[in-house]
GROMACS .gro file of C-alpha atoms in nm:
model
  209
    1MET     CA    1   9.089  10.291  12.710
    2ALA     CA    2   9.397  10.536  12.692
    3VAL     CA    3   9.584  10.225  12.519
    4ARG     CA    4   9.320  10.163  12.299
    5LYS     CA    5   9.287  10.563  12.178
    6ASN     CA    6   9.662  10.551  12.116
    7ARG     CA    7   9.606  10.272  11.867
    8ILE     CA    8   9.391  10.478  11.693
    9LYS     CA    9   9.623  10.793  11.685
   10HIS     CA   10   9.898  10.512  11.599
   11ILE     CA   11   9.712  10.391  11.272
   12HIS     CA   12   9.635  10.743  11.155
   13SER     CA   13  10.005  10.843  11.187
   14SER     CA   14  10.123  10.570  10.976
   15ARG     CA   15  10.373  10.729  10.682
   16ASN     CA   16  10.275  10.490  10.410
   17ASN     CA   17  10.077  10.187  10.313
   18GLN     CA   18  10.366   9.961  10.428
   19GLU     CA   19  10.337  10.132  10.773
   20LEU     CA   20   9.964  10.104  10.782
   21GLU     CA   21   9.956   9.766  10.662
   22LYS     CA   22  10.204   9.646  10.922
   23ARG     CA   23  10.012   9.838  11.223
   24TYR     CA   24   9.690   9.676  11.120
   25ASP     CA   25   9.855   9.333  11.115
   26GLN     CA   26   9.965   9.409  11.465
   27TRP     CA   27   9.620   9.532  11.579
   28ALA     CA   28   9.420   9.242  11.395
   29LYS     CA   29   9.342   9.011  11.696
   30ASP     CA   30   9.264   9.298  11.918
   31TYR     CA   31   9.065   9.517  11.651
   32ASP     CA   32   8.709   9.376  11.724
   33THR     CA   33   8.721   9.411  12.114
   34ASP     CA   34   8.860   9.765  12.079
   35LEU     CA   35   8.623   9.905  11.827
   36LYS     CA   36   8.337   9.719  11.863
   37LEU     CA   37   8.308   9.624  12.258
   38GLU     CA   38   8.523   9.927  12.410
   39PHE     CA   39   8.434  10.188  12.140
   40GLU     CA   40   8.114  10.097  12.046
   41TRP     CA   41   8.172  10.143  11.659
   42GLN     CA   42   7.837  10.212  11.487
   43GLY     CA   43   7.993  10.242  11.133
   44PRO     CA   44   7.901   9.884  11.019
   45HIS     CA   45   7.550   9.858  11.116
   46ARG     CA   46   7.465  10.256  11.053
   47THR     CA   47   7.592  10.178  10.700
   48ALA     CA   48   7.396   9.836  10.653
   49GLU     CA   49   7.072  10.006  10.769
   50ILE     CA   50   7.083  10.226  10.448
   51PHE     CA   51   7.250   9.963  10.215
   52ILE     CA   52   6.962   9.737  10.278
   53LYS     CA   53   6.724  10.011  10.107
   54TYR     CA   54   6.925  10.001   9.801
   55VAL     CA   55   7.099   9.648   9.730
   56SER     CA   56   6.942   9.310   9.628
   57LYS     CA   57   7.058   9.022   9.872
   58LYS     CA   58   7.165   8.860   9.545
   59ALA     CA   59   7.381   9.130   9.458
   60LYS     CA   60   7.779   9.041   9.432
   61ILE     CA   61   7.921   9.280   9.719
   62LEU     CA   62   8.258   9.405   9.727
   63ASP     CA   63   8.374   9.500  10.106
   64ALA     CA   64   8.654   9.760  10.016
   65GLY     CA   65   8.870   9.783  10.311
   66ALA     CA   66   8.672   9.483  10.504
   67GLY     CA   67   8.930   9.489  10.794
   68THR     CA   68   8.809   9.198  11.020
   69GLY     CA   69   8.500   9.166  10.865
   70LEU     CA   70   8.237   9.394  11.103
   71VAL     CA   71   8.061   9.534  10.788
   72GLY     CA   72   8.025   9.162  10.630
   73ARG     CA   73   7.885   9.049  10.943
   74ALA     CA   74   7.651   9.307  10.967
   75LEU     CA   75   7.520   9.262  10.587
   76PHE     CA   76   7.539   8.873  10.634
   77ALA     CA   77   7.296   8.908  10.935
   78LEU     CA   78   7.081   9.076  10.707
   79GLY     CA   79   7.057   8.807  10.428
   80TYR     CA   80   7.379   8.898  10.193
   81ARG     CA   81   7.570   8.592  10.087
   82ASN     CA   82   7.771   8.698   9.812
   83LEU     CA   83   8.023   8.904   9.964
   84ILE     CA   84   8.384   8.960   9.881
   85ALA     CA   85   8.650   9.101  10.120
   86MET     CA   86   8.934   9.332   9.998
   87ASP     CA   87   9.190   9.503  10.244
   88LEU     CA   88   9.545   9.594  10.268
   89SER     CA   89   9.631   9.396  10.578
   90ARG     CA   90   9.721   9.002  10.572
   91GLY     CA   91   9.652   9.015  10.966
   92MET     CA   92   9.311   9.165  10.900
   93LEU     CA   93   9.195   8.931  10.633
   94LYS     CA   94   9.312   8.636  10.863
   95GLU     CA   95   9.060   8.768  11.087
   96ALA     CA   96   8.781   8.815  10.854
   97ARG     CA   97   8.827   8.470  10.705
   98LYS     CA   98   8.721   8.322  11.052
   99THR     CA   99   8.421   8.469  11.017
  100LYS     CA  100   8.301   8.261  10.734
  101VAL     CA  101   8.070   8.541  10.583
  102TYR     CA  102   8.271   8.617  10.280
  103ILE     CA  103   8.313   8.371   9.975
  104LYS     CA  104   8.670   8.523   9.856
  105LEU     CA  105   8.920   8.738  10.027
  106HIS     CA  106   9.182   8.951   9.870
  107GLN     CA  107   9.492   9.165   9.947
  108MET     CA  108   9.467   9.500   9.748
  109VAL     CA  109   9.528   9.868   9.828
  110MET     CA  110   9.277  10.152   9.809
  111GLY     CA  111   9.407  10.394   9.561
  112GLU     CA  112   9.583  10.147   9.361
  113HIS     CA  113   9.452   9.948   9.053
  114LEU     CA  114   9.239   9.679   9.192
  115ASN     CA  115   9.280   9.350   9.022
  116PHE     CA  116   8.901   9.277   8.940
  117PRO     CA  117   8.755   9.292   8.584
  118THR     CA  118   8.562   9.598   8.519
  119ASP     CA  119   8.201   9.549   8.617
  120SER     CA  120   8.287   9.277   8.855
  121PHE     CA  121   8.021   9.374   9.126
  122ASP     CA  122   7.674   9.494   9.196
  123ALA     CA  123   7.778   9.703   9.484
  124VAL     CA  124   8.059   9.839   9.674
  125VAL     CA  125   8.080   9.912  10.076
  126SER     CA  126   8.344  10.092  10.250
  127VAL     CA  127   8.320  10.193  10.600
  128GLY     CA  128   8.583  10.389  10.786
  129VAL     CA  129   8.845  10.360  10.505
  130LEU     CA  130   8.825  10.660  10.318
  131THR     CA  131   9.011  10.899  10.563
  132LEU     CA  132   9.325  11.034  10.629
  133GLY     CA  133   9.625  10.825  10.560
  134HIS     CA  134   9.381  10.533  10.446
  135ALA     CA  135   9.213  10.564  10.114
  136PRO     CA  136   9.242  10.855   9.901
  137ALA     CA  137   8.965  11.044   9.700
  138SER     CA  138   9.126  10.891   9.386
  139SER     CA  139   9.012  10.550   9.536
  140PHE     CA  140   8.672  10.615   9.355
  141ASP     CA  141   8.797  10.571   9.036
  142GLU     CA  142   8.866  10.227   9.094
  143LEU     CA  143   8.548  10.145   9.274
  144ILE     CA  144   8.357  10.280   9.002
  145ARG     CA  145   8.534  10.084   8.738
  146VAL     CA  146   8.451   9.765   8.903
  147THR     CA  147   8.111   9.825   8.965
  148CYS     CA  148   7.867   9.732   8.731
  149PRO     CA  149   7.610  10.029   8.576
  150SER     CA  150   7.320  10.101   8.803
  151GLY     CA  151   7.519   9.944   9.094
  152TYR     CA  152   7.589  10.104   9.419
  153ILE     CA  153   7.907  10.249   9.589
  154ILE     CA  154   7.807  10.323   9.971
  155PHE     CA  155   8.071  10.446  10.203
  156THR     CA  156   8.134  10.636  10.507
  157LEU     CA  157   8.318  10.980  10.537
  158LEU     CA  158   8.393  11.215  10.819
  159PRO     CA  159   8.246  11.566  10.714
  160GLU     CA  160   8.613  11.739  10.784
  161VAL     CA  161   8.741  11.489  10.534
  162TYR     CA  162   8.532  11.554  10.286
  163GLU     CA  163   8.538  11.931  10.322
  164ASN     CA  164   8.946  11.949  10.336
  165ASN     CA  165   9.112  11.676  10.173
  166GLY     CA  166   8.986  11.652   9.803
  167PHE     CA  167   8.673  11.443   9.839
  168ARG     CA  168   8.437  11.734   9.783
  169GLU     CA  169   8.593  11.803   9.462
  170LYS     CA  170   8.664  11.455   9.364
  171GLN     CA  171   8.269  11.350   9.425
  172SER     CA  172   8.140  11.644   9.233
  173ALA     CA  173   8.387  11.592   8.964
  174LEU     CA  174   8.281  11.251   8.917
  175GLU     CA  175   7.901  11.338   8.897
  176SER     CA  176   7.951  11.624   8.669
  177SER     CA  177   8.141  11.399   8.399
  178GLY     CA  178   7.868  11.135   8.447
  179LYS     CA  179   8.025  10.856   8.648
  180TRP     CA  180   7.753  10.832   8.910
  181LYS     CA  181   7.505  11.032   9.066
  182LEU     CA  182   7.434  11.116   9.454
  183VAL     CA  183   7.106  10.921   9.572
  184GLU     CA  184   7.137  10.969   9.966
  185VAL     CA  185   7.373  11.130  10.254
  186SER     CA  186   7.264  11.058  10.583
  187GLU     CA  187   7.273  11.305  10.899
  188PRO     CA  188   7.608  11.294  11.063
  189TYR     CA  189   7.623  11.009  11.361
  190GLN     CA  190   7.902  10.962  11.632
  191ALA     CA  191   8.058  10.655  11.483
  192LEU     CA  192   8.291  10.609  11.802
  193PRO     CA  193   8.071  10.739  12.061
  194MET     CA  194   8.317  10.571  12.348
  195GLY     CA  195   8.623  10.627  12.147
  196GLU     CA  196   8.590  10.966  11.926
  197PRO     CA  197   8.286  11.118  12.048
  198ASP     CA  198   8.363  11.440  11.905
  199LYS     CA  199   8.400  11.291  11.554
  200TYR     CA  200   8.084  11.255  11.333
  201HIS     CA  201   8.038  11.047  11.005
  202ARG     CA  202   7.801  11.047  10.735
  203VAL     CA  203   7.715  10.773  10.522
  204TRP     CA  204   7.708  10.844  10.149
  205VAL     CA  205   7.524  10.648   9.853
  206TYR     CA  206   7.598  10.675   9.483
  207GLN     CA  207   7.482  10.520   9.189
  208ILE     CA  208   7.665  10.406   8.884
  209THR     CA  209   7.542  10.582   8.589
   0.00000   0.00000   0.00000
């Protein structure tokens, strides 16, 4: 368990995207065992339970920061079939490809320009990605651009990251400027009860306006 906790700290201490990508590549083969089986990672299923309330089964969906495909598998089990994966790590995408739930997989970086046309997706889901050392609040600009009007962006966020790392200000500014509107925020829940029991996440739902 200590080794696995150190892996999480190792990931979050990455100094840049190149280092982050390398560390995720190294972790990819053990990621599912560590997160899902050992830490009882709740993020994908908690998010999927909320996602299904808003997004049609026919929707074209971007899994932004797909990792090994845990979110994709949760959505696939609920009947979603038009799933596209995006992640910065080739190693993680290699594992995601094995799940056979995605119709396409792309290596791209959150916070940078995304190589998708405007209005490409009916919905975007992002679980465990918008956090320190990973995807900054500025990532929302591109996620909004690639999402169709009236589409949804559904993501998880730590309350302390929301309060202290520019997310509150960014999300509010995007709402004030008419880019999106808030639809739902879940109650806080333990996302990693066996790994980080003191950390609570929330699921946020915005609709593009």
